[in-house]
PDB file of C-alpha atoms and ligand atoms in Angstrom:
ATOM      1  CA  UNK A   1      89.174 101.026  79.430  1.00  0.00           C
ATOM      2  CA  UNK A   2      91.653 100.128  76.713  1.00  0.00           C
ATOM      3  CA  UNK A   3      93.987 103.191  77.009  1.00  0.00           C
ATOM      4  CA  UNK A   4      96.993 100.614  76.800  1.00  0.00           C
ATOM      5  CA  UNK A   5      96.032  98.997  73.727  1.00  0.00           C
ATOM      6  CA  UNK A   6      98.854  98.434  71.592  1.00  0.00           C
ATOM      7  CA  UNK A   7     101.303  99.371  74.269  1.00  0.00           C
ATOM      8  CA  UNK A   8     104.076  96.850  75.752  1.00  0.00           C
ATOM      9  CA  UNK A   9     104.880  97.060  79.460  1.00  0.00           C
ATOM     10  CA  UNK A  10     107.531  95.598  81.902  1.00  0.00           C
ATOM     11  CA  UNK A  11     106.506  95.278  85.622  1.00  0.00           C
ATOM     12  CA  UNK A  12     109.462  94.530  88.140  1.00  0.00           C
ATOM     13  CA  UNK A  13     108.465  92.557  91.099  1.00  0.00           C
ATOM     14  CA  UNK A  14     105.508  91.815  89.235  1.00  0.00           C
ATOM     15  CA  UNK A  15     104.811  88.173  90.747  1.00  0.00           C
ATOM     16  CA  UNK A  16     103.507  89.423  94.023  1.00  0.00           C
ATOM     17  CA  UNK A  17     101.568  92.276  95.736  1.00  0.00           C
ATOM     18  CA  UNK A  18     101.578  95.872  94.127  1.00  0.00           C
ATOM     19  CA  UNK A  19     103.566  94.592  90.955  1.00  0.00           C
ATOM     20  CA  UNK A  20     101.219  91.595  90.430  1.00  0.00           C
ATOM     21  CA  UNK A  21      98.217  93.891  90.620  1.00  0.00           C
ATOM     22  CA  UNK A  22      99.725  96.428  88.439  1.00  0.00           C
ATOM     23  CA  UNK A  23     100.766  93.669  85.668  1.00  0.00           C
ATOM     24  CA  UNK A  24      97.116  92.410  85.592  1.00  0.00           C
ATOM     25  CA  UNK A  25      95.535  95.739  85.460  1.00  0.00           C
ATOM     26  CA  UNK A  26      97.830  96.863  82.398  1.00  0.00           C
ATOM     27  CA  UNK A  27      96.855  93.766  80.862  1.00  0.00           C
ATOM     28  CA  UNK A  28      93.169  94.143  81.562  1.00  0.00           C
ATOM     29  CA  UNK A  29      93.502  97.700  79.866  1.00  0.00           C
ATOM     30  CA  UNK A  30      95.139  96.412  76.614  1.00  0.00           C
ATOM     31  CA  UNK A  31      98.851  96.186  77.154  1.00  0.00           C
ATOM     32  CA  UNK A  32     101.025  93.230  76.578  1.00  0.00           C
ATOM     33  CA  UNK A  33     102.876  92.771  79.744  1.00  0.00           C
ATOM     34  CA  UNK A  34     106.226  91.239  80.774  1.00  0.00           C
ATOM     35  CA  UNK A  35     106.994  90.465  84.502  1.00  0.00           C
ATOM     36  CA  UNK A  36     110.514  90.604  85.772  1.00  0.00           C
ATOM     37  CA  UNK A  37     111.099  88.909  89.116  1.00  0.00           C
ATOM     38  CA  UNK A  38     113.225  86.878  91.389  1.00  0.00           C
ATOM     39  CA  UNK A  39     110.589  84.059  91.354  1.00  0.00           C
ATOM     40  CA  UNK A  40     108.232  84.323  88.507  1.00  0.00           C
ATOM     41  CA  UNK A  41     107.011  80.672  88.825  1.00  0.00           C
ATOM     42  CA  UNK A  42     103.475  81.908  89.816  1.00  0.00           C
ATOM     43  CA  UNK A  43     103.124  84.274  86.873  1.00  0.00           C
ATOM     44  CA  UNK A  44     100.348  83.074  84.407  1.00  0.00           C
ATOM     45  CA  UNK A  45      99.676  83.902  80.711  1.00  0.00           C
ATOM     46  CA  UNK A  46      98.746  86.132  79.167  1.00  0.00           C
ATOM     47  CA  UNK A  47     101.665  87.678  81.395  1.00  0.00           C
ATOM     48  CA  UNK A  48     105.065  86.876  80.122  1.00  0.00           C
ATOM     49  CA  UNK A  49     107.711  86.039  82.866  1.00  0.00           C
ATOM     50  CA  UNK A  50     111.368  86.551  83.043  1.00  0.00           C
ATOM     51  CA  UNK A  51     113.414  85.510  86.031  1.00  0.00           C
ATOM     52  CA  UNK A  52     115.931  88.107  87.132  1.00  0.00           C
ATOM     53  CA  UNK A  53     117.485  89.754  90.265  1.00  0.00           C
ATOM     54  CA  UNK A  54     117.595  93.630  90.068  1.00  0.00           C
ATOM     55  CA  UNK A  55     120.730  93.625  92.021  1.00  0.00           C
ATOM     56  CA  UNK A  56     122.501  91.694  89.140  1.00  0.00           C
ATOM     57  CA  UNK A  57     123.191  93.760  86.091  1.00  0.00           C
ATOM     58  CA  UNK A  58     123.813  90.915  83.910  1.00  0.00           C
ATOM     59  CA  UNK A  59     120.438  89.211  84.605  1.00  0.00           C
ATOM     60  CA  UNK A  60     118.609  92.423  84.369  1.00  0.00           C
ATOM     61  CA  UNK A  61     120.248  93.070  81.032  1.00  0.00           C
ATOM     62  CA  UNK A  62     119.391  89.794  79.760  1.00  0.00           C
ATOM     63  CA  UNK A  63     115.770  89.719  80.904  1.00  0.00           C
ATOM     64  CA  UNK A  64     115.010  93.365  79.694  1.00  0.00           C
ATOM     65  CA  UNK A  65     116.379  92.428  76.107  1.00  0.00           C
ATOM     66  CA  UNK A  66     114.453  89.143  76.159  1.00  0.00           C
ATOM     67  CA  UNK A  67     111.260  90.972  77.313  1.00  0.00           C
ATOM     68  CA  UNK A  68     111.561  93.642  74.590  1.00  0.00           C
ATOM     69  CA  UNK A  69     112.472  91.150  71.956  1.00  0.00           C
ATOM     70  CA  UNK A  70     109.420  88.973  72.657  1.00  0.00           C
ATOM     71  CA  UNK A  71     107.026  91.973  73.279  1.00  0.00           C
ATOM     72  CA  UNK A  72     108.368  93.907  70.273  1.00  0.00           C
ATOM     73  CA  UNK A  73     109.532  96.857  71.989  1.00  0.00           C
ATOM     74  CA  UNK A  74     108.728  98.593  75.340  1.00  0.00           C
ATOM     75  CA  UNK A  75     106.445 101.682  76.047  1.00  0.00           C
ATOM     76  CA  UNK A  76     106.028 101.296  79.948  1.00  0.00           C
ATOM     77  CA  UNK A  77     108.334 100.358  82.678  1.00  0.00           C
ATOM     78  CA  UNK A  78     107.094  99.911  86.250  1.00  0.00           C
ATOM     79  CA  UNK A  79     110.273  99.825  88.402  1.00  0.00           C
ATOM     80  CA  UNK A  80     108.417  98.201  91.413  1.00  0.00           C
ATOM     81  CA  UNK A  81     110.778  95.444  92.924  1.00  0.00           C
ATOM     82  CA  UNK A  82     111.692  96.199  96.433  1.00  0.00           C
ATOM     83  CA  UNK A  83     112.551  94.692  99.953  1.00  0.00           C
ATOM     84  CA  UNK A  84     112.026  95.921 103.313  1.00  0.00           C
ATOM     85  CA  UNK A  85     114.322  96.817 106.186  1.00  0.00           C
ATOM     86  CA  UNK A  86     113.581  97.653 109.835  1.00  0.00           C
ATOM     87  CA  UNK A  87     115.215  99.477 112.816  1.00  0.00           C
ATOM     88  CA  UNK A  88     117.056 102.675 113.611  1.00  0.00           C
ATOM     89  CA  UNK A  89     120.451 103.594 111.938  1.00  0.00           C
ATOM     90  CA  UNK A  90     121.956 101.562 114.969  1.00  0.00           C
ATOM     91  CA  UNK A  91     120.273  98.329 113.682  1.00  0.00           C
ATOM     92  CA  UNK A  92     121.637  97.571 110.481  1.00  0.00           C
ATOM     93  CA  UNK A  93     125.429  96.935 109.588  1.00  0.00           C
ATOM     94  CA  UNK A  94     127.078  98.467 106.633  1.00  0.00           C
ATOM     95  CA  UNK A  95     126.444  95.200 104.501  1.00  0.00           C
ATOM     96  CA  UNK A  96     122.738  95.378 105.153  1.00  0.00           C
ATOM     97  CA  UNK A  97     122.731  99.009 104.067  1.00  0.00           C
ATOM     98  CA  UNK A  98     124.645  98.314 100.945  1.00  0.00           C
ATOM     99  CA  UNK A  99     122.281  95.264 100.066  1.00  0.00           C
ATOM    100  CA  UNK A 100     118.748  97.287 100.615  1.00  0.00           C
ATOM    101  CA  UNK A 101     120.115 100.277  98.745  1.00  0.00           C
ATOM    102  CA  UNK A 102     121.487  97.815  95.923  1.00  0.00           C
ATOM    103  CA  UNK A 103     117.962  96.269  95.499  1.00  0.00           C
ATOM    104  CA  UNK A 104     115.826  99.398  95.977  1.00  0.00           C
ATOM    105  CA  UNK A 105     117.643 102.106  94.445  1.00  0.00           C
ATOM    106  CA  UNK A 106     120.582 100.765  92.134  1.00  0.00           C
ATOM    107  CA  UNK A 107     118.124  98.070  90.993  1.00  0.00           C
ATOM    108  CA  UNK A 108     115.856 100.590  89.517  1.00  0.00           C
ATOM    109  CA  UNK A 109     118.696 102.257  87.877  1.00  0.00           C
ATOM    110  CA  UNK A 110     119.788  98.980  86.421  1.00  0.00           C
ATOM    111  CA  UNK A 111     116.364  98.288  84.947  1.00  0.00           C
ATOM    112  CA  UNK A 112     115.890 101.628  83.737  1.00  0.00           C
ATOM    113  CA  UNK A 113     119.292 101.840  81.975  1.00  0.00           C
ATOM    114  CA  UNK A 114     118.486  98.542  80.253  1.00  0.00           C
ATOM    115  CA  UNK A 115     115.091  99.644  79.183  1.00  0.00           C
ATOM    116  CA  UNK A 116     115.644 103.249  78.059  1.00  0.00           C
ATOM    117  CA  UNK A 117     117.013 102.374  74.495  1.00  0.00           C
ATOM    118  CA  UNK A 118     113.589 100.677  73.912  1.00  0.00           C
ATOM    119  CA  UNK A 119     111.498 103.479  75.512  1.00  0.00           C
ATOM    120  CA  UNK A 120     113.172 106.053  73.271  1.00  0.00           C
ATOM    121  CA  UNK A 121     111.772 104.306  70.639  1.00  0.00           C
ATOM    122  CA  UNK A 122     108.263 104.590  72.048  1.00  0.00           C
ATOM    123  CA  UNK A 123     105.644 107.307  71.197  1.00  0.00           C
ATOM    124  CA  UNK A 124     104.238 106.981  74.517  1.00  0.00           C
ATOM    125  CA  UNK A 125     106.930 106.171  76.921  1.00  0.00           C
ATOM    126  CA  UNK A 126     106.459 106.230  80.630  1.00  0.00           C
ATOM    127  CA  UNK A 127     108.520 104.950  83.611  1.00  0.00           C
ATOM    128  CA  UNK A 128     106.611 104.668  87.080  1.00  0.00           C
ATOM    129  CA  UNK A 129     108.758 103.912  90.142  1.00  0.00           C
ATOM    130  CA  UNK A 130     107.461 102.682  93.409  1.00  0.00           C
ATOM    131  CA  UNK A 131     108.556 105.118  96.220  1.00  0.00           C
ATOM    132  CA  UNK A 132     106.675 105.121  99.591  1.00  0.00           C
ATOM    133  CA  UNK A 133     105.243 107.427 102.082  1.00  0.00           C
ATOM    134  CA  UNK A 134     108.486 106.522 104.039  1.00  0.00           C
ATOM    135  CA  UNK A 135     110.028 108.948 101.460  1.00  0.00           C
ATOM    136  CA  UNK A 136     107.996 111.999 102.660  1.00  0.00           C
ATOM    137  CA  UNK A 137     106.960 111.020 106.305  1.00  0.00           C
ATOM    138  CA  UNK A 138     109.303 110.050 109.247  1.00  0.00           C
ATOM    139  CA  UNK A 139     108.012 106.524 110.046  1.00  0.00           C
ATOM    140  CA  UNK A 140     109.817 105.019 113.546  1.00  0.00           C
ATOM    141  CA  UNK A 141     112.090 102.033 112.895  1.00  0.00           C
ATOM    142  CA  UNK A 142     112.362 102.582 109.276  1.00  0.00           C
ATOM    143  CA  UNK A 143     115.640 104.344 108.733  1.00  0.00           C
ATOM    144  CA  UNK A 144     117.293 102.283 106.053  1.00  0.00           C
ATOM    145  CA  UNK A 145     114.064 101.650 104.088  1.00  0.00           C
ATOM    146  CA  UNK A 146     113.097 105.242 104.334  1.00  0.00           C
ATOM    147  CA  UNK A 147     116.393 106.265 103.032  1.00  0.00           C
ATOM    148  CA  UNK A 148     116.103 103.805  99.958  1.00  0.00           C
ATOM    149  CA  UNK A 149     112.586 105.311  99.171  1.00  0.00           C
ATOM    150  CA  UNK A 150     113.667 108.760  99.722  1.00  0.00           C
ATOM    151  CA  UNK A 151     116.477 108.150  97.138  1.00  0.00           C
ATOM    152  CA  UNK A 152     113.709 106.672  94.560  1.00  0.00           C
ATOM    153  CA  UNK A 153     111.763 109.829  94.928  1.00  0.00           C
ATOM    154  CA  UNK A 154     114.661 112.244  94.171  1.00  0.00           C
ATOM    155  CA  UNK A 155     115.765 109.747  91.407  1.00  0.00           C
ATOM    156  CA  UNK A 156     112.336 110.145  89.809  1.00  0.00           C
ATOM    157  CA  UNK A 157     112.769 113.768  89.534  1.00  0.00           C
ATOM    158  CA  UNK A 158     116.196 113.714  88.168  1.00  0.00           C
ATOM    159  CA  UNK A 159     115.172 111.112  85.571  1.00  0.00           C
ATOM    160  CA  UNK A 160     112.002 113.097  84.733  1.00  0.00           C
ATOM    161  CA  UNK A 161     114.419 116.111  84.048  1.00  0.00           C
ATOM    162  CA  UNK A 162     116.919 114.026  82.006  1.00  0.00           C
ATOM    163  CA  UNK A 163     114.394 112.173  79.746  1.00  0.00           C
ATOM    164  CA  UNK A 164     111.673 114.715  79.249  1.00  0.00           C
ATOM    165  CA  UNK A 165     113.043 115.861  75.997  1.00  0.00           C
ATOM    166  CA  UNK A 166     113.220 112.538  74.726  1.00  0.00           C
ATOM    167  CA  UNK A 167     109.526 112.153  75.388  1.00  0.00           C
ATOM    168  CA  UNK A 168     109.709 109.754  78.274  1.00  0.00           C
ATOM    169  CA  UNK A 169     107.604 110.635  81.289  1.00  0.00           C
ATOM    170  CA  UNK A 170     109.061 109.661  84.862  1.00  0.00           C
ATOM    171  CA  UNK A 171     106.790 109.698  87.954  1.00  0.00           C
ATOM    172  CA  UNK A 172     106.539 107.747  91.135  1.00  0.00           C
ATOM    173  CA  UNK A 173     103.691 106.485  93.346  1.00  0.00           C
ATOM    174  CA  UNK A 174     103.854 106.733  97.329  1.00  0.00           C
ATOM    175  CA  UNK A 175     101.864 103.991  98.631  1.00  0.00           C
ATOM    176  CA  UNK A 176     100.953 103.931 102.431  1.00  0.00           C
ATOM    177  CA  UNK A 177     100.877 100.539 104.170  1.00  0.00           C
ATOM    178  CA  UNK A 178      99.466  98.326 101.578  1.00  0.00           C
ATOM    179  CA  UNK A 179      97.711  94.992 102.232  1.00  0.00           C
ATOM    180  CA  UNK A 180     100.366  92.690 100.329  1.00  0.00           C
ATOM    181  CA  UNK A 181     102.107  89.296 101.132  1.00  0.00           C
ATOM    182  CA  UNK A 182     105.081  91.671 102.325  1.00  0.00           C
ATOM    183  CA  UNK A 183     103.055  93.296 105.141  1.00  0.00           C
ATOM    184  CA  UNK A 184     101.248  89.931 105.828  1.00  0.00           C
ATOM    185  CA  UNK A 185     104.873  88.701 106.577  1.00  0.00           C
ATOM    186  CA  UNK A 186     105.504  91.487 108.941  1.00  0.00           C
ATOM    187  CA  UNK A 187     102.255  91.050 110.569  1.00  0.00           C
ATOM    188  CA  UNK A 188     102.948  87.175 110.940  1.00  0.00           C
ATOM    189  CA  UNK A 189     106.267  88.232 112.591  1.00  0.00           C
ATOM    190  CA  UNK A 190     104.714  90.632 115.151  1.00  0.00           C
ATOM    191  CA  UNK A 191     104.334  89.310 118.705  1.00  0.00           C
ATOM    192  CA  UNK A 192     100.433  90.318 118.510  1.00  0.00           C
ATOM    193  CA  UNK A 193      99.579  90.344 114.678  1.00  0.00           C
ATOM    194  CA  UNK A 194      96.034  91.453 115.229  1.00  0.00           C
ATOM    195  CA  UNK A 195      97.202  94.523 117.442  1.00  0.00           C
ATOM    196  CA  UNK A 196      99.957  95.394 115.025  1.00  0.00           C
ATOM    197  CA  UNK A 197      97.326  95.341 111.918  1.00  0.00           C
ATOM    198  CA  UNK A 198      95.051  97.470 114.117  1.00  0.00           C
ATOM    199  CA  UNK A 199      97.986 100.047 114.748  1.00  0.00           C
ATOM    200  CA  UNK A 200      98.797 100.181 111.036  1.00  0.00           C
ATOM    201  CA  UNK A 201      95.156 100.643 110.096  1.00  0.00           C
ATOM    202  CA  UNK A 202      94.689 103.353 112.827  1.00  0.00           C
ATOM    203  CA  UNK A 203      97.666 105.212 111.430  1.00  0.00           C
ATOM    204  CA  UNK A 204      95.748 105.926 108.083  1.00  0.00           C
ATOM    205  CA  UNK A 205      92.766 108.425 108.042  1.00  0.00           C
ATOM    206  CA  UNK A 206      90.750 106.175 106.155  1.00  0.00           C
ATOM    207  CA  UNK A 207      91.001 103.801 108.875  1.00  0.00           C
ATOM    208  CA  UNK A 208      92.155 100.782 106.577  1.00  0.00           C
ATOM    209  CA  UNK A 209      95.156  99.578 104.757  1.00  0.00           C
ATOM    210  CA  UNK A 210      95.628 100.513 101.085  1.00  0.00           C
ATOM    211  CA  UNK A 211      94.818  97.599  98.707  1.00  0.00           C
ATOM    212  CA  UNK A 212      97.337  96.557  95.899  1.00  0.00           C
ATOM    213  CA  UNK A 213      94.611  97.261  93.461  1.00  0.00           C
ATOM    214  CA  UNK A 214      94.515 100.919  94.531  1.00  0.00           C
ATOM    215  CA  UNK A 215      98.305 101.354  94.138  1.00  0.00           C
ATOM    216  CA  UNK A 216      98.140  99.572  90.815  1.00  0.00           C
ATOM    217  CA  UNK A 217      95.205 102.137  89.624  1.00  0.00           C
ATOM    218  CA  UNK A 218      97.575 104.843  90.606  1.00  0.00           C
ATOM    219  CA  UNK A 219     100.492 103.346  88.561  1.00  0.00           C
ATOM    220  CA  UNK A 220      98.263 102.702  85.512  1.00  0.00           C
ATOM    221  CA  UNK A 221      97.176 106.532  85.687  1.00  0.00           C
ATOM    222  CA  UNK A 222     100.651 107.670  85.737  1.00  0.00           C
ATOM    223  CA  UNK A 223     101.816 105.163  82.917  1.00  0.00           C
ATOM    224  CA  UNK A 224      98.648 105.895  80.666  1.00  0.00           C
ATOM    225  CA  UNK A 225      99.139 107.730  77.521  1.00  0.00           C
ATOM    226  CA  UNK A 226      96.036 109.900  78.816  1.00  0.00           C
ATOM    227  CA  UNK A 227      98.520 111.357  81.461  1.00  0.00           C
ATOM    228  CA  UNK A 228     100.812 112.719  78.723  1.00  0.00           C
ATOM    229  CA  UNK A 229     101.600 116.087  80.647  1.00  0.00           C
ATOM    230  CA  UNK A 230     102.408 114.470  83.913  1.00  0.00           C
ATOM    231  CA  UNK A 231     106.108 113.968  84.605  1.00  0.00           C
ATOM    232  CA  UNK A 232     108.036 114.466  87.785  1.00  0.00           C
ATOM    233  CA  UNK A 233     105.392 113.992  90.152  1.00  0.00           C
ATOM    234  CA  UNK A 234     104.796 111.779  93.188  1.00  0.00           C
ATOM    235  CA  UNK A 235     101.292 110.340  93.699  1.00  0.00           C
ATOM    236  CA  UNK A 236     100.316 109.418  97.212  1.00  0.00           C
ATOM    237  CA  UNK A 237      98.044 106.398  97.781  1.00  0.00           C
ATOM    238  CA  UNK A 238      98.148 106.464 101.325  1.00  0.00           C
ATOM    239  CA  UNK A 239      94.733 106.758 102.702  1.00  0.00           C
ATOM    240  CA  UNK A 240      95.267 110.372 103.436  1.00  0.00           C
ATOM    241  CA  UNK A 241      98.328 109.536 105.828  1.00  0.00           C
ATOM    242  CA  UNK A 242     100.661 112.112 104.430  1.00  0.00           C
ATOM    243  CA  UNK A 243      98.357 114.987 103.673  1.00  0.00           C
ATOM    244  CA  UNK A 244      95.541 115.083 106.389  1.00  0.00           C
ATOM    245  CA  UNK A 245      95.753 115.925 110.190  1.00  0.00           C
ATOM    246  CA  UNK A 246      92.415 114.580 111.649  1.00  0.00           C
ATOM    247  CA  UNK A 247      91.266 115.135 115.320  1.00  0.00           C
ATOM    248  CA  UNK A 248      90.643 112.059 117.392  1.00  0.00           C
ATOM    249  CA  UNK A 249      87.146 110.529 116.723  1.00  0.00           C
ATOM    250  CA  UNK A 250      84.231 112.274 118.589  1.00  0.00           C
ATOM    251  CA  UNK A 251      86.390 115.487 119.180  1.00  0.00           C
TER     252      UNK A 251
HETATM  253  N1  NAD B   1     103.252  97.014 101.066  1.00  0.00           N
HETATM  254  C1  NAD B   1     103.647  98.084 101.374  1.00  0.00           C
HETATM  255  O1  NAD B   1     102.918  98.492 102.359  1.00  0.00           O
HETATM  256  C2  NAD B   1     104.307  99.171 100.598  1.00  0.00           C
HETATM  257  C3  NAD B   1     104.205 100.388 100.932  1.00  0.00           C
HETATM  258  C4  NAD B   1     104.934 101.334 100.174  1.00  0.00           C
HETATM  259  C5  NAD B   1     105.831 100.928  99.247  1.00  0.00           C
HETATM  260  N2  NAD B   1     105.765  99.639  98.919  1.00  0.00           N
HETATM  261  C6  NAD B   1     106.660  99.294  97.858  1.00  0.00           C
HETATM  262  O2  NAD B   1     105.873  98.351  96.664  1.00  0.00           O
HETATM  263  C7  NAD B   1     106.901  97.551  96.118  1.00  0.00           C
HETATM  264  C8  NAD B   1     106.211  96.236  96.128  1.00  0.00           C
HETATM  265  O3  NAD B   1     106.011  95.681  97.483  1.00  0.00           O
HETATM  266  P1  NAD B   1     104.949  94.578  97.839  1.00  0.00           P
HETATM  267  O4  NAD B   1     104.358  95.154  99.000  1.00  0.00           O
HETATM  268  O5  NAD B   1     104.136  94.323  96.634  1.00  0.00           O
HETATM  269  O6  NAD B   1     105.824  93.513  97.934  1.00  0.00           O
HETATM  270  P2  NAD B   1     105.942  91.951  97.827  1.00  0.00           P
HETATM  271  O7  NAD B   1     106.915  91.248  98.594  1.00  0.00           O
HETATM  272  O8  NAD B   1     104.563  91.446  97.717  1.00  0.00           O
HETATM  273  O9  NAD B   1     106.415  91.880  96.282  1.00  0.00           O
HETATM  274  C9  NAD B   1     107.587  92.292  95.843  1.00  0.00           C
HETATM  275  C10 NAD B   1     108.129  91.515  94.582  1.00  0.00           C
HETATM  276  O10 NAD B   1     109.421  91.925  94.247  1.00  0.00           O
HETATM  277  C11 NAD B   1     110.212  90.939  93.944  1.00  0.00           C
HETATM  278  N3  NAD B   1     111.547  90.942  94.295  1.00  0.00           N
HETATM  279  C12 NAD B   1     112.254  91.346  95.521  1.00  0.00           C
HETATM  280  N4  NAD B   1     113.564  91.419  95.319  1.00  0.00           N
HETATM  281  C13 NAD B   1     113.882  91.327  94.111  1.00  0.00           C
HETATM  282  C14 NAD B   1     115.031  91.407  93.141  1.00  0.00           C
HETATM  283  N5  NAD B   1     116.306  91.522  93.845  1.00  0.00           N
HETATM  284  N6  NAD B   1     115.027  91.170  91.814  1.00  0.00           N
HETATM  285  C15 NAD B   1     113.664  91.079  91.301  1.00  0.00           C
HETATM  286  N7  NAD B   1     112.645  90.880  91.872  1.00  0.00           N
HETATM  287  C16 NAD B   1     112.500  91.120  93.431  1.00  0.00           C
HETATM  288  C17 NAD B   1     109.775  89.606  94.728  1.00  0.00           C
HETATM  289  O11 NAD B   1     110.024  88.358  94.372  1.00  0.00           O
HETATM  290  C18 NAD B   1     108.220  90.036  94.782  1.00  0.00           C
HETATM  291  O12 NAD B   1     107.629  89.277  93.760  1.00  0.00           O
HETATM  292  C19 NAD B   1     108.059  97.711  96.927  1.00  0.00           C
HETATM  293  O13 NAD B   1     109.156  98.506  96.272  1.00  0.00           O
HETATM  294  C20 NAD B   1     107.888  98.251  98.222  1.00  0.00           C
HETATM  295  O14 NAD B   1     109.025  98.841  98.595  1.00  0.00           O
HETATM  296  C21 NAD B   1     105.319  98.709  99.613  1.00  0.00           C
END
């Protein structure tokens, strides 16, 4: 499929996991792709790489301007960079709340703000934000992380309304637990990584973790010019975790 032929895309957090799979998929489908990441050292051609911290407005503005100049414009923004946080409301102090909100929510605002002037010039402008099933389901030990992803979901709706008449579509994906380096780090830190993986897999009706490629496929669907009538939606890519209620096996 070459639905992205001639389009220019920017993917934040594109050096790893979901972002990396997305950058590679968009490139395979014809886009010229720039990656913005804290550590883009592993990013290889044909992807372009820009170092920036989404919690630093100056570095975001510089990287987005450089990417748009090198690509010759911007049609697609994938706002995907994010970090995790664990615990209940009692587990993290104010500083940590501000830090994670700053990266996961304000980070997307900063990149969108810098990208919007370029997107307005596109005939096929689309933004896809990476939210999470944590925005729509109550998961234990994820108070801070869930608050940030709920904010990303609401931000997606508000941005979709603000920019629909400018021809800019805004949607988000809500992945379930995805098999990325991030989840690998979480499993490595668990007392019993095999048991922890089994518990995460069992939580999903499909009985397995979501792959980064599957999330990338959903992001590409939402970003594609073929989806011109789709804006203000959240697409679950969670192995059925949000919508299905199964009976125990054998019952
Ligand atoms: N893996 C999951 O289970 C899962 C589930 C739902 C949602 N998500 C979301 O998907 C997105 C990507 O997650 P992943 O699992 O691929 O993670 P990952 O850790 O594999 O990749 C995240 C990338 O973002 C970059 N990054 C982090 N902070 C940054 C910053 N301040 N500025 C610029 N870049 C930064 C990292 O360098 C890394 O390359 C995140 O927003 C995450 O919340 C992940």
